[in-house]
CSV table of C-alpha atoms in Angstrom, one decimal:
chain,number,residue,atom,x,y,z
A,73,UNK,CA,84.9,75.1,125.9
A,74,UNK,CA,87.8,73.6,124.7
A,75,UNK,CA,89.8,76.5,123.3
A,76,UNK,CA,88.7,78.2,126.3
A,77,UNK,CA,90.0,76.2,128.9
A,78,UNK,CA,93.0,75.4,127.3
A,79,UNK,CA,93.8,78.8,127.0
A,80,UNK,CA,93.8,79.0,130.5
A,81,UNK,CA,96.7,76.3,130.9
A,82,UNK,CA,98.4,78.0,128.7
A,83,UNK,CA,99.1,80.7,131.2
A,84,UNK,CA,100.5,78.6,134.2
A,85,UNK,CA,104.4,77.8,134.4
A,86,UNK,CA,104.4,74.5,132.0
A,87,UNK,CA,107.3,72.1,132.7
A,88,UNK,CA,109.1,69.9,129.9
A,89,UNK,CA,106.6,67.4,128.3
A,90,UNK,CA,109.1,64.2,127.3
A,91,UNK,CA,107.8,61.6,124.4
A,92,UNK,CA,108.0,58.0,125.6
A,93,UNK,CA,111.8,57.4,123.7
A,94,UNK,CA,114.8,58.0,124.1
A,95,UNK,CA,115.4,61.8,124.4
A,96,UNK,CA,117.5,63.5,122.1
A,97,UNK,CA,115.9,66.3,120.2
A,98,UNK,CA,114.1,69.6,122.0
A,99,UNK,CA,111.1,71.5,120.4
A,100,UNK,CA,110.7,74.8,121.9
A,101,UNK,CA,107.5,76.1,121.5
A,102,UNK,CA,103.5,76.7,123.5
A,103,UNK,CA,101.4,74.3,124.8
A,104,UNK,CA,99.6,74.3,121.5
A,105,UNK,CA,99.4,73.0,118.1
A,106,UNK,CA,99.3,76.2,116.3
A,107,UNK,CA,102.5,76.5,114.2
A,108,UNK,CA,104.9,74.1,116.1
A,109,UNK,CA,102.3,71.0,115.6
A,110,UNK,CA,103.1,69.6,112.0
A,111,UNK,CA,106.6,69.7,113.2
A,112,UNK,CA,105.8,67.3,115.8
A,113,UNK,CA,104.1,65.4,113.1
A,114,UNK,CA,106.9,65.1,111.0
A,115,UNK,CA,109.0,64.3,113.8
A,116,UNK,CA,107.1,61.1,114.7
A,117,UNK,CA,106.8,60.5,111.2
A,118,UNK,CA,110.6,59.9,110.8
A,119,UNK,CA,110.8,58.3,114.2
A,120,UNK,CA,113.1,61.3,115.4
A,121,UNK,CA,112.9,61.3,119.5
A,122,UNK,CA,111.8,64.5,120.8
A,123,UNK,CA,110.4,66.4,123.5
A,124,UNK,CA,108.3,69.5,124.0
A,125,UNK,CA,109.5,73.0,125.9
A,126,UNK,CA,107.1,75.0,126.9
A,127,UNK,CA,107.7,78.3,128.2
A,128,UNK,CA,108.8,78.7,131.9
A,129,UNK,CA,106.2,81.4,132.9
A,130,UNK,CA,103.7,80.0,130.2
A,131,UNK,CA,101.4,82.3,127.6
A,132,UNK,CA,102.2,85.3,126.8
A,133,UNK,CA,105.8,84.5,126.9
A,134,UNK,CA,108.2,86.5,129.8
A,135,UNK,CA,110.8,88.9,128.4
A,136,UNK,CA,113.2,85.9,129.9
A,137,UNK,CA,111.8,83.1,127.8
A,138,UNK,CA,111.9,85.6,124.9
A,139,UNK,CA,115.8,86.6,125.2
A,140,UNK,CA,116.4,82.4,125.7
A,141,UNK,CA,114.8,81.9,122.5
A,142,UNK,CA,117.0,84.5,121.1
A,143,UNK,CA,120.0,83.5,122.7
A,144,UNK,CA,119.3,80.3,121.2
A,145,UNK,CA,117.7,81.0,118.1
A,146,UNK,CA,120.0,84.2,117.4
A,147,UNK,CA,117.2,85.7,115.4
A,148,UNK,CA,116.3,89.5,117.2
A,149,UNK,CA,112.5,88.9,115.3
A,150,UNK,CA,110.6,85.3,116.2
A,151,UNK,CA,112.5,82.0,117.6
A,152,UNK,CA,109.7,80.0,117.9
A,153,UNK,CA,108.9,77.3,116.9
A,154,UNK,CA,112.2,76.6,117.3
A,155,UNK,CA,114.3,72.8,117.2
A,156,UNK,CA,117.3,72.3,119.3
A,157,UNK,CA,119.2,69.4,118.2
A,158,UNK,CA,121.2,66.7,120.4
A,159,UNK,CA,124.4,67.9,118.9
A,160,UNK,CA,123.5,72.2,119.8
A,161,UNK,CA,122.0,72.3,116.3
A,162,UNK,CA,119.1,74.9,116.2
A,163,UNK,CA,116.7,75.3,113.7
A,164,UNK,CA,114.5,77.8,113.5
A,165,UNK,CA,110.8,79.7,111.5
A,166,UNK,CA,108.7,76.8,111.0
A,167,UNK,CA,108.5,76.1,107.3
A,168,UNK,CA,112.5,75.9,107.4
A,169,UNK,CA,112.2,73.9,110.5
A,170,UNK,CA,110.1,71.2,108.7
A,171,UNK,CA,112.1,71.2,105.4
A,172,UNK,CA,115.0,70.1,107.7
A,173,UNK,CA,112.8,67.2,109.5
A,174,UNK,CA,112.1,66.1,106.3
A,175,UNK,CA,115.7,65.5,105.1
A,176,UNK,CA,116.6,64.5,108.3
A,177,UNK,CA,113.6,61.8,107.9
A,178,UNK,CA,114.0,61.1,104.4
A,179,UNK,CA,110.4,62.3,104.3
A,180,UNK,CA,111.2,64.2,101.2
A,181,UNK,CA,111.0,62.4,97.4
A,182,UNK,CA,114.4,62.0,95.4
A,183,UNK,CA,113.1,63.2,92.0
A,184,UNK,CA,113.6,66.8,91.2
A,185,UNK,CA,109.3,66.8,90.0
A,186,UNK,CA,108.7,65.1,93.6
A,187,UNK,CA,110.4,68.0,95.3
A,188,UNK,CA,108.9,71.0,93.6
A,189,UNK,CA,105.3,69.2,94.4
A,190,UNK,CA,106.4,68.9,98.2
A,191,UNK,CA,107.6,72.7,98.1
A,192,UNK,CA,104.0,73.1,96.4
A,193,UNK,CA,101.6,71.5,98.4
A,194,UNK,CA,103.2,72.8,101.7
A,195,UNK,CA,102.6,76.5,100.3
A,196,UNK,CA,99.0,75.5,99.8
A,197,UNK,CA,98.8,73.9,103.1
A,198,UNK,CA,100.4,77.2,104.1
A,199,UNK,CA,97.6,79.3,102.6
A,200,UNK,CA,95.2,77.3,104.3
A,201,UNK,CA,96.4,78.2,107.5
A,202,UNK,CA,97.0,81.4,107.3
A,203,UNK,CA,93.2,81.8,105.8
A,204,UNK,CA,92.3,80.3,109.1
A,205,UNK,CA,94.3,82.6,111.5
A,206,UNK,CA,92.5,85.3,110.0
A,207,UNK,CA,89.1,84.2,111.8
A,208,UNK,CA,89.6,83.4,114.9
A,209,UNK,CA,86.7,84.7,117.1
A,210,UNK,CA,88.6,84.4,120.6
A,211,UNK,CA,91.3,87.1,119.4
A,212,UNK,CA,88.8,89.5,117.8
A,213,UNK,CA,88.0,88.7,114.4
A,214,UNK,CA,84.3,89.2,113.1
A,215,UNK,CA,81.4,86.4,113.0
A,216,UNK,CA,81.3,87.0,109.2
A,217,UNK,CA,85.1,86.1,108.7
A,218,UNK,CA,84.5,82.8,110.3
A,219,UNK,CA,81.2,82.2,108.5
A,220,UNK,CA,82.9,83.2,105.3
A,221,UNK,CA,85.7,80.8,106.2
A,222,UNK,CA,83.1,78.2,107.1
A,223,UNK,CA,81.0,78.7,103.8
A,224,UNK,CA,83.8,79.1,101.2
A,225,UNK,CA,86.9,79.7,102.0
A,226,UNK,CA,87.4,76.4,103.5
A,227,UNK,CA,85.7,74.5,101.3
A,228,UNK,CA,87.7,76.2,97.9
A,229,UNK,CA,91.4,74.9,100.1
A,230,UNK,CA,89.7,71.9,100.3
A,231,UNK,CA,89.0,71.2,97.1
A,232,UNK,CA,92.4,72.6,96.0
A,233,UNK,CA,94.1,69.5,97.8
A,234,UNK,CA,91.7,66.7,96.9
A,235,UNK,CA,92.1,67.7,93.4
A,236,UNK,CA,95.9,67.3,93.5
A,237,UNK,CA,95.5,64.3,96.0
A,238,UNK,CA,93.7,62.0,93.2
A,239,UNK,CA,97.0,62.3,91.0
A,240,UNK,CA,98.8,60.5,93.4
A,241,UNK,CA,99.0,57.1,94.6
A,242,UNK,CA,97.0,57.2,97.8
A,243,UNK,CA,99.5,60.3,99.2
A,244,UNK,CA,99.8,63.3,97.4
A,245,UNK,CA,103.3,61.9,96.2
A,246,UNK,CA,103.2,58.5,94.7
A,247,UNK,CA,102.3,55.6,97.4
A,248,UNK,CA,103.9,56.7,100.6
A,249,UNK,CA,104.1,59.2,103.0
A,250,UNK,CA,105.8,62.1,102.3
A,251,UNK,CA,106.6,65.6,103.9
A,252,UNK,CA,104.1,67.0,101.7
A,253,UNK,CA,101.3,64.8,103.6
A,254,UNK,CA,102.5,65.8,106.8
A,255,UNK,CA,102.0,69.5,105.4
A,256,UNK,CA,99.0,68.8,104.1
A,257,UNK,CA,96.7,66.8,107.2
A,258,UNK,CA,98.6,69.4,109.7
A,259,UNK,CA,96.2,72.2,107.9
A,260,UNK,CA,93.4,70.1,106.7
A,261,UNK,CA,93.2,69.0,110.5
A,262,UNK,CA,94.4,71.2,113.1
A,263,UNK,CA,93.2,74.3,111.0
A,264,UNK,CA,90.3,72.9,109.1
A,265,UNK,CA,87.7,70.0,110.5
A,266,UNK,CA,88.5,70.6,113.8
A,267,UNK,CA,87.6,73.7,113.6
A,268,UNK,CA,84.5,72.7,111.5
A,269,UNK,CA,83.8,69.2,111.9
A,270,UNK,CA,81.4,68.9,108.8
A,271,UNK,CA,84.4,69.8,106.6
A,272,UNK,CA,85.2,66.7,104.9
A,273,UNK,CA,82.1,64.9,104.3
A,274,UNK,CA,81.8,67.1,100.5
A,275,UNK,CA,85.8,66.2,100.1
A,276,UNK,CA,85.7,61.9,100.5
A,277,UNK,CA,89.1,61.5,98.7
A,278,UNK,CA,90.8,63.6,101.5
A,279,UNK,CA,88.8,62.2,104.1
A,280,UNK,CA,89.8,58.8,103.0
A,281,UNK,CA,93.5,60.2,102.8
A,282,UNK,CA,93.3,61.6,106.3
A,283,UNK,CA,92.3,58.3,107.6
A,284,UNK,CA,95.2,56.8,106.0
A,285,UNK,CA,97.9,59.3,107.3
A,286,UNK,CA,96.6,58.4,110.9
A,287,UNK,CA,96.3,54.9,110.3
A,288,UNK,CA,99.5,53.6,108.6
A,289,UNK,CA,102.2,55.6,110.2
A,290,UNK,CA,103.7,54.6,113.4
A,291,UNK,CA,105.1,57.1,114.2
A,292,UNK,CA,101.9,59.3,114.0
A,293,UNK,CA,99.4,57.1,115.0
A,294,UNK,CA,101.4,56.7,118.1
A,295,UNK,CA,101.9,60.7,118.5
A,296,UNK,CA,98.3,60.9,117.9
A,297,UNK,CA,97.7,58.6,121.2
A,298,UNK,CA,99.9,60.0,123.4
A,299,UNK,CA,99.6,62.2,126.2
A,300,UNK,CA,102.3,64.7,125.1
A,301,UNK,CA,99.6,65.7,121.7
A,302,UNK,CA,95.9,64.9,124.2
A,303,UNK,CA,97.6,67.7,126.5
A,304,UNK,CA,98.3,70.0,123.5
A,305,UNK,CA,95.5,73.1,123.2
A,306,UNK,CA,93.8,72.6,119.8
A,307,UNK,CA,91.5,74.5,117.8
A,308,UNK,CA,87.9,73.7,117.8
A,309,UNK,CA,84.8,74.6,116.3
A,310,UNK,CA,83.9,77.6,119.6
A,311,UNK,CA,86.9,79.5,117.3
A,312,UNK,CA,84.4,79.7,114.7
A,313,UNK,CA,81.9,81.3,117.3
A,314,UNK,CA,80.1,77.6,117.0
């Protein structure tokens, strides 16, 4: 099983994982999507060289990666995921992290209606994934949490997004890519169909959208290819129990 075996890697030493561009941002996290990922997306979205950092002793985490990540990070709670800029920058908790790729980017929209959408739609992405963490076989959580997720939980975030997605232009903001997308696929994907593949075929708008997102953006059509994301642990359906 996927999950299973990647798992497994996770607990070896893990070395620096460098993207094929010139080096000059550092993202600290596992050797997993999980909440670092739609960072990475964002990054490639606004062409922003990076590279991963795994921890030295791998998962869990040694008490010496911990105090580096709070050394660095300066928070005493969670560091990670955290971004270390070129210039000794750090960034840090996730949904701040992104926000700051996006302007960075210019990923985010210059209207003031634009903006409170993208803050939107990243909470509901947000809600999505935190539904998800909640059933999660492999760390305990009930068959009938993930059958529940399966049956309606996922389907109702689903809808949620498609719905706002036919307002737009193709994206959820107007006809380009915007932070918001990256938000958006980051749950719809890595904590939604492929967890349960079946997912999108009632949701065609999204599906359509999702195809689009990997399709027209360099930048994340060539993360999406590369060996730094096919080495990442990702969540599939055995998390489900299926």
């Amino acid at each position: 099983r996927f999950f299973t075996s990647n798992f497994k890697e996770l607990q070896r030493p893990l070395q620096t994982i460098k993207h094929p561009r010139t080096m000059s941002a550092k993202l600290h996290y596992y050797q997993a999507t999980g909440r670092a990922n739609v960072i990475r997306l964002a990054l490639a979205a606004a062409n922003i060289p990076f590279e991963d950092v795994y921890p030295s002793g791998g998962f869990p985490p040694s008490e010496e990666d911990k105090a580096a990540w709070r050394k660095l990070g300066g928070n005493t709670t969670t560091n990670i995921p955290l971004l270390e800029m070129a210039d000794g920058k750090v960034y840090t908790q996730s949904q701040a992290v992104l926000r700051a790729v996006g302007r960075m980017g210019n990923l985010l929209p210059a209207d003031d209606e634009g903006l409170y959408m993208t803050d939107k739609l990243i909470e509901d992405a947000e809600d999505l994934r935190r539904e998800s963490y909640k059933c999660f076989i492999a760390w305990g959580a009930p068959q009938e949490s993930a059958d529940a997720f399966i049956e309606s939980i996922l389907p109702m975030h689903l809808g949620n997004l498609e719905r706002q997605l036919k307002d737009g232009g193709g994206y959820f903001i107007g006809d380009s890519l915007t932070l918001a997308d990256v938000a958006c696929y980051d749950a719809v994907v890595n904590f939604g169909s492929n967890r349960e593949p079946t997912a999108l075929g009632a949701f065609p708008d999204l599906k359509a959208w999702k195809e689009r997102v990997e399709s027209n953006n360099e930048g994340i059509k060539k993360y999406l290819a590369s060996d730094a994301y096919a080495g990442l642990m990702k969540f599939g359906p055995e998390t489900l129990g299926k």
